[in-house]
mmCIF file of C-alpha atoms in Angstrom:
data_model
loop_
_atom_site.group_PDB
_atom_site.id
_atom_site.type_symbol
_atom_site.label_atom_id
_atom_site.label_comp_id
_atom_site.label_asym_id
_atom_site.label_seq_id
_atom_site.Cartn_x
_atom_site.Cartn_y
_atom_site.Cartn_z
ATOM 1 C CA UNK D 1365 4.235 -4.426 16.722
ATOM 2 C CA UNK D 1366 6.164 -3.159 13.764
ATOM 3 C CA UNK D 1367 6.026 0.920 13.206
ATOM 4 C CA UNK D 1368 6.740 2.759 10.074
ATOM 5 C CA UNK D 1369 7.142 6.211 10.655
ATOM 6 C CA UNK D 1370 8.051 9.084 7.556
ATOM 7 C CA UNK D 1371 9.171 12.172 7.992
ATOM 8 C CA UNK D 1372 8.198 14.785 6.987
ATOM 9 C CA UNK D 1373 4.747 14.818 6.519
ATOM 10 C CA UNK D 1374 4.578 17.219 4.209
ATOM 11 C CA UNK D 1375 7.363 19.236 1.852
ATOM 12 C CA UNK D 1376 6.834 21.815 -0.255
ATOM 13 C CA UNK D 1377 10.181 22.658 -2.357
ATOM 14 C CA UNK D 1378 11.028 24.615 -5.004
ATOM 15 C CA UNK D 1379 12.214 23.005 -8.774
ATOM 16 C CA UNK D 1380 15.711 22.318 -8.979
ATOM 17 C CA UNK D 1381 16.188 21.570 -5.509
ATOM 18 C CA UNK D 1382 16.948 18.503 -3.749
ATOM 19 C CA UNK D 1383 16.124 17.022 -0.626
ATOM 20 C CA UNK D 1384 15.540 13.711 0.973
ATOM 21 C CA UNK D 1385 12.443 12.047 2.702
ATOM 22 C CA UNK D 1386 13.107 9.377 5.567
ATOM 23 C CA UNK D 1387 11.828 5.842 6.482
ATOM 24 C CA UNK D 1388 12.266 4.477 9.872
ATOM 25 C CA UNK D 1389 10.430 1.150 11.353
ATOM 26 C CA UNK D 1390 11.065 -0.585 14.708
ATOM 27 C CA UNK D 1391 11.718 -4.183 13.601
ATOM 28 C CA UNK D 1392 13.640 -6.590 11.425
ATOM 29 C CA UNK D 1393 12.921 -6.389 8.288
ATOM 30 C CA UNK D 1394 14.170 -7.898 4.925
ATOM 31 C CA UNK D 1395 11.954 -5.990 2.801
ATOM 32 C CA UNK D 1396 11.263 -2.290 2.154
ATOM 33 C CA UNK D 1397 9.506 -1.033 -0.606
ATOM 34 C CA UNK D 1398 8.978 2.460 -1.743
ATOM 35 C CA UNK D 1399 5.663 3.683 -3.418
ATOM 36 C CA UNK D 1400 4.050 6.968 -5.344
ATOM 37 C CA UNK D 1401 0.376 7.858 -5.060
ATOM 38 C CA UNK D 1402 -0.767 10.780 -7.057
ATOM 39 C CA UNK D 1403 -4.338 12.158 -5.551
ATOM 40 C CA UNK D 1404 -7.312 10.011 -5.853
ATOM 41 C CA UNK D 1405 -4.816 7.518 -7.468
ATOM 42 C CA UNK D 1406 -3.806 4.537 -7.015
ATOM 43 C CA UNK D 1407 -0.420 3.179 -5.274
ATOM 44 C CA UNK D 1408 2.485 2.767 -8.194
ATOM 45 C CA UNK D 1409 5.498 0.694 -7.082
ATOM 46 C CA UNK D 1410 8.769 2.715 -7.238
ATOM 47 C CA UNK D 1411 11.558 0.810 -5.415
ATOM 48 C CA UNK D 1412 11.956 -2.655 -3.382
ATOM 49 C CA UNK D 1413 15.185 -2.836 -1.362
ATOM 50 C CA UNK D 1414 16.443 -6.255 0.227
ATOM 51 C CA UNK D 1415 19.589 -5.950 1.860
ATOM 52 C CA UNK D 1416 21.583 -3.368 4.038
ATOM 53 C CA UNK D 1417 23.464 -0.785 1.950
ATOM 54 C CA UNK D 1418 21.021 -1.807 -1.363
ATOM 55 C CA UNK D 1419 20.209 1.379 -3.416
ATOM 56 C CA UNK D 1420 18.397 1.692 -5.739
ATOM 57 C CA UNK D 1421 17.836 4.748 -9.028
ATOM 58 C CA UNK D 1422 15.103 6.226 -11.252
ATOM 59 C CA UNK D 1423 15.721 9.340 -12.802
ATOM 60 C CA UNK D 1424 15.650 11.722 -10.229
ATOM 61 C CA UNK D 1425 15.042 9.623 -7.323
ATOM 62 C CA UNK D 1426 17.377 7.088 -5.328
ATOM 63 C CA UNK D 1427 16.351 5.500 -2.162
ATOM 64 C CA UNK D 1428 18.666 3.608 0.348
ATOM 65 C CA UNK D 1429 18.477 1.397 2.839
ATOM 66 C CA UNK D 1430 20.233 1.019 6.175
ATOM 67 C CA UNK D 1431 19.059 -2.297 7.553
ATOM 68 C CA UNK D 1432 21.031 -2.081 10.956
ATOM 69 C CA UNK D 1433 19.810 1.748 11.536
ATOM 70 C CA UNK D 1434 16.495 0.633 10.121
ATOM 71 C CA UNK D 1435 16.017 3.431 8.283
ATOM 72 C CA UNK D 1436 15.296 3.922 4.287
ATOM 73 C CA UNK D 1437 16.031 7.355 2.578
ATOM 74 C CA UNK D 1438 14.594 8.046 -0.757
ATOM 75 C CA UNK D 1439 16.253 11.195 -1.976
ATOM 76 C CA UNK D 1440 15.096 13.833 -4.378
ATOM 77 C CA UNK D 1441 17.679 15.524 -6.922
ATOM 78 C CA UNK D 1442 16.324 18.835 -9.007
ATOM 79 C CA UNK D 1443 13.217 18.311 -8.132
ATOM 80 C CA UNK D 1444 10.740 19.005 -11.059
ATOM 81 C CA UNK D 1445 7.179 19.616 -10.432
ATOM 82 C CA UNK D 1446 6.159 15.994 -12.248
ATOM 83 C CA UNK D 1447 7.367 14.398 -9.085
ATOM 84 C CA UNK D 1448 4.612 15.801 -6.963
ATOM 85 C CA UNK D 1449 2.866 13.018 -5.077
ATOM 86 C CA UNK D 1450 2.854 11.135 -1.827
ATOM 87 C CA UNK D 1451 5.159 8.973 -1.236
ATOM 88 C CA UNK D 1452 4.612 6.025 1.057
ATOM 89 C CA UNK D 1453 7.588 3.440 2.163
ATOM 90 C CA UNK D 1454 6.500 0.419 3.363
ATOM 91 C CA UNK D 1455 7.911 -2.720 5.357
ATOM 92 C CA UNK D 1456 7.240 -6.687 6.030
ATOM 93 C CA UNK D 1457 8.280 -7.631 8.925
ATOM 94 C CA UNK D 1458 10.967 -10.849 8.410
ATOM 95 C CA UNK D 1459 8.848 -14.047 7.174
ATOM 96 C CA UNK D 1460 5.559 -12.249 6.152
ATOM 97 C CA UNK D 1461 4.359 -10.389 3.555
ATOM 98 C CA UNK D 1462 2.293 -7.933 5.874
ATOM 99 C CA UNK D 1463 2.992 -4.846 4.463
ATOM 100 C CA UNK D 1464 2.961 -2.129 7.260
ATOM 101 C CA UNK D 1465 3.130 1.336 5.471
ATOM 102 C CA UNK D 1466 4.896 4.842 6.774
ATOM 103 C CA UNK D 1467 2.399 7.384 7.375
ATOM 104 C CA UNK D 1468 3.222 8.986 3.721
ATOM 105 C CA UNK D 1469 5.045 12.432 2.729
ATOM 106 C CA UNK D 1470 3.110 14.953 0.685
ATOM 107 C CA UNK D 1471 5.466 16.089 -1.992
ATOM 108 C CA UNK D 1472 4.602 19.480 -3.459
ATOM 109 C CA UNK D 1473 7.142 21.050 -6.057
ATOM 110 C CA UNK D 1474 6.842 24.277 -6.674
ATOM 111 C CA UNK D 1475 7.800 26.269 -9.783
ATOM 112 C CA UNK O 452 1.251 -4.208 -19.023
ATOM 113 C CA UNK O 453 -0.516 -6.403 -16.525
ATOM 114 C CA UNK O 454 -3.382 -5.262 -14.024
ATOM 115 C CA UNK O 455 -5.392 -5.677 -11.174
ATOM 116 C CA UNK O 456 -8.474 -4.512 -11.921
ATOM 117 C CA UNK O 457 -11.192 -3.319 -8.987
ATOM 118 C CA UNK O 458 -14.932 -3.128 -9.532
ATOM 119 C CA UNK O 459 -16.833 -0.818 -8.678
ATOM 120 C CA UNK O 460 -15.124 1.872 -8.823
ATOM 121 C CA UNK O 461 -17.229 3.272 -6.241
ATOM 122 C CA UNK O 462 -19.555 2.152 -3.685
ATOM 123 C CA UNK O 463 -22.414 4.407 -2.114
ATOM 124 C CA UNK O 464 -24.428 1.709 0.780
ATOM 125 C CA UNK O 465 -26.657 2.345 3.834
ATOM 126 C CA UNK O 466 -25.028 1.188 7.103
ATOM 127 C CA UNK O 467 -25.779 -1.989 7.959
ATOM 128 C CA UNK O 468 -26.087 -3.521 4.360
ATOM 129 C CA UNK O 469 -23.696 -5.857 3.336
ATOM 130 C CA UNK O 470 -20.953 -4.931 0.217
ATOM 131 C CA UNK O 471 -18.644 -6.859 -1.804
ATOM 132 C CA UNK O 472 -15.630 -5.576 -3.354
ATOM 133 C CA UNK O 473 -14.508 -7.526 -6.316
ATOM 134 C CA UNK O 474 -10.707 -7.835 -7.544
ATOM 135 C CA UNK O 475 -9.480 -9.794 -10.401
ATOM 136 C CA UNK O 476 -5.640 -10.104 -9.537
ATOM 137 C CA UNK O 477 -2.479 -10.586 -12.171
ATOM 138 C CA UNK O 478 -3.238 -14.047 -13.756
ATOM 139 C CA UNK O 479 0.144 -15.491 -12.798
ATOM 140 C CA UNK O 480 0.195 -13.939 -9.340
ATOM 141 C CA UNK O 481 -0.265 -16.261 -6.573
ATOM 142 C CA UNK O 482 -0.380 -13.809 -3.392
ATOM 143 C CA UNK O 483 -3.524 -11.266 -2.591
ATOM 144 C CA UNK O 484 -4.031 -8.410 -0.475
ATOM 145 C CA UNK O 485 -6.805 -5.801 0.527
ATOM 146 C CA UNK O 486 -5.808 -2.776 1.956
ATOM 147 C CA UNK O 487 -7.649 0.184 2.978
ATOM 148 C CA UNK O 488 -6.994 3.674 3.099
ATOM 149 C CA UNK O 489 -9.312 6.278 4.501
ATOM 150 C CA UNK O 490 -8.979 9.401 3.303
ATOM 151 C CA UNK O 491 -6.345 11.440 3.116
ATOM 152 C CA UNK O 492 -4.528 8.827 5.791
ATOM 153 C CA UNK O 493 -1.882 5.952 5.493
ATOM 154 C CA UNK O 494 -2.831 2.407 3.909
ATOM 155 C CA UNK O 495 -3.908 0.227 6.191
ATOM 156 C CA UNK O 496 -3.563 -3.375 5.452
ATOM 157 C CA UNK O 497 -6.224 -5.496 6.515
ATOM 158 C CA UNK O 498 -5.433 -9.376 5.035
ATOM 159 C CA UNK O 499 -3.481 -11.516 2.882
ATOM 160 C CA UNK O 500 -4.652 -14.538 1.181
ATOM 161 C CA UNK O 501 -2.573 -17.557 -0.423
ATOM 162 C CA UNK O 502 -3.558 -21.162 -1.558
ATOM 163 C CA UNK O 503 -7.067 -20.615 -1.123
ATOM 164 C CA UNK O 504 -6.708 -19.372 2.669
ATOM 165 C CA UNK O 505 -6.044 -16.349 4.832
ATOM 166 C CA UNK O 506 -2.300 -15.880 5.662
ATOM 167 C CA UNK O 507 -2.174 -13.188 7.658
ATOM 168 C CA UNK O 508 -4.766 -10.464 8.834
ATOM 169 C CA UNK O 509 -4.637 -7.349 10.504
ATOM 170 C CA UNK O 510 -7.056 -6.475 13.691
ATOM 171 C CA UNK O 511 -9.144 -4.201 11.618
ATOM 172 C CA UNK O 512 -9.721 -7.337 9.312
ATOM 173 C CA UNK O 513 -12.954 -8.616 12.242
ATOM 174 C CA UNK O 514 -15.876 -10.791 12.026
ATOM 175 C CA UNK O 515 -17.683 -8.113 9.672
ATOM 176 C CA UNK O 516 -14.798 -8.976 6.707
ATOM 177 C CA UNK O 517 -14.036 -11.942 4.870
ATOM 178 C CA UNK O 518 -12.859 -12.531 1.403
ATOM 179 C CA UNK O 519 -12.631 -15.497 -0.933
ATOM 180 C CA UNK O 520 -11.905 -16.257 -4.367
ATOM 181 C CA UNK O 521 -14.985 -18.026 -5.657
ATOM 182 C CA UNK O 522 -13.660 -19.123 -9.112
ATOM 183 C CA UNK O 523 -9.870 -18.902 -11.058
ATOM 184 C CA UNK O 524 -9.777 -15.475 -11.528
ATOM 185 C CA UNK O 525 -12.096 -13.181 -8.896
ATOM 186 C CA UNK O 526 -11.094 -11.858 -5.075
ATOM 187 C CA UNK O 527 -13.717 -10.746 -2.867
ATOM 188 C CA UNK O 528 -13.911 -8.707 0.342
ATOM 189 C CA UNK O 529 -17.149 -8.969 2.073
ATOM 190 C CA UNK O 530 -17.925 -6.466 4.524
ATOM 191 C CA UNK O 531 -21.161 -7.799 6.399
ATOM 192 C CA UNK O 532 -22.587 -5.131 7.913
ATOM 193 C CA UNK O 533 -21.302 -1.874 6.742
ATOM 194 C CA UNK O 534 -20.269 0.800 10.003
ATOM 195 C CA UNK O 535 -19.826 4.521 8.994
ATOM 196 C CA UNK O 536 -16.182 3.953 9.357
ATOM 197 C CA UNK O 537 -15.974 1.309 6.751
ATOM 198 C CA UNK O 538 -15.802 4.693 4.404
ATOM 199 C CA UNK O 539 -12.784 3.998 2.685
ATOM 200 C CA UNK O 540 -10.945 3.300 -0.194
ATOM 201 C CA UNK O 541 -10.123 0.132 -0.435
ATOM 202 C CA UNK O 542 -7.170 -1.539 -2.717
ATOM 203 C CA UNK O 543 -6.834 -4.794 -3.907
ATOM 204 C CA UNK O 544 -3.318 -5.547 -4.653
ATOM 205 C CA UNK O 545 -1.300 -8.942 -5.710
ATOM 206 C CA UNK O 546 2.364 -10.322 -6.233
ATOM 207 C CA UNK O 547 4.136 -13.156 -7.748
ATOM 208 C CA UNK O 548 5.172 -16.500 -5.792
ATOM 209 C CA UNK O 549 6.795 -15.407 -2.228
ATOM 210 C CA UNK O 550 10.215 -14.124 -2.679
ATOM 211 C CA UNK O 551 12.070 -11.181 -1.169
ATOM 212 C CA UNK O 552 11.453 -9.212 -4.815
ATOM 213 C CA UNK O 553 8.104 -9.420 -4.971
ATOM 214 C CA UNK O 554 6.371 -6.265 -5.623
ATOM 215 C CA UNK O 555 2.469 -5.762 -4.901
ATOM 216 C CA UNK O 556 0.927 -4.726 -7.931
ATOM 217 C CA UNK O 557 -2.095 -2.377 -6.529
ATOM 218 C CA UNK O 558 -5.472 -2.079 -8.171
ATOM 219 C CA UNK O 559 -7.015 1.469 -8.669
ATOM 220 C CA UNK O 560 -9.428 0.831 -5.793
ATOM 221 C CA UNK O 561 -13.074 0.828 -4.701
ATOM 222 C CA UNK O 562 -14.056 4.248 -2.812
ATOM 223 C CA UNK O 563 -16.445 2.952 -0.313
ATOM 224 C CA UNK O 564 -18.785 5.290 1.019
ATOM 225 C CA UNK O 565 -21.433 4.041 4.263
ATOM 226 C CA UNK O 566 -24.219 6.623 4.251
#
């Protein structure tokens, strides 16, 4: 059974700084897609990666992937307190399109 | 910009009693999705639906659910007898023909609450 496990949990940092959140699952994959959920929001797509070495930018976030490590980074650069969410990655295992989702990392950016 | 839309927007039901959540996907999308997430916890996906029939389904996704699309533009998930632990909120989410860049668009959800 596919896992998708984040880490951290939870990250408070200060503006300005940078800092990267990981993605690691326990299958084959050929899809892994990167969301935002502010609280009591809903789910807003940020990033879909689909090959080893892909990366992908917006603004101040960039998120890899490393399909033979099986791990996804998305990284954070002068953080600003706007980008204070959770952030969820998420992966299909090869041939479906059931989405198994990390366990989310609670961004809190501090001014 | 295009939307999946979710009514209600919240749910309050007695165990037992039945619920439907209603979805009304992107009109050219031809993949569906419900998903749950109880609170302040990961998203849980419970089924997929294409062609008029269930692609893939998680085990949460038991006897008690089932969803159909009755007419051209609605998505249902039935819950049949609501347990405590259905208290959730529950997304609705669709994407375009299956292809390696397709992107679920999520709706803003149904908070389910079992009293």
């Amino acid at each position: 059974e596919l896992k998708v496990e984040q880490n951290p949990l939870f990250l408070s940092m200060q503006e300005g700084k940078n800092y990267t959140i990981y993605c690691n699952y326990s299958t084959t994959s050929d899809r892994l897609y990167w969301y935002r959920q502010d609280p009591g929001k809903s789910l807003e797509s940020l990033f879909v990666l689909l090959s080893n070495g892909a990366v992908k930018q917006e603004g101040r976030l960039m998120a890899s992937l490393d399909t033979k490590a099986r791990l996804s980074t998305l990284h954070i650069t002068a953080a600003v307190h706007d980008l204070s969410a959770t952030y969820f990655c998420a992966v299909a295992p090869s041939g479906t399109y059931k989405y198994i989702f990390g366990t989310g990392t609670r961004l809190k950016v501090l001014a | 910009e295009p939307e999946v839309t979710q009514t209600p927007s919240h749910q309050v039901t007695q165990m037992g009693q039945e619920v439907i959540l209603r979805c009304v996907p992107i009109s050219n999308h031809l993949y569906f999705y419900w998903y749950r997430q109880i609170l302040g916890q990961k998203v849980e996906f419970l089924v997929s639906f294409y062609n008029n029939e269930i692609s893939e389904k998680s085990e949460i996704f038991d006897d008690q659910f089932s969803v159909e699309r009755p007419d051209g533009s609605n998505f249902t998930l039935k819950i049949r007898s609501t347990k405590l632990e259905d208290s959730a909120m529950y997304f609705c989410a669709s994407s375009e023909a299956p292809g390696q860049g397709a992107t679920g668009t999520f709706g803003s959800g149904t908070r389910l609450t079992v009293v």
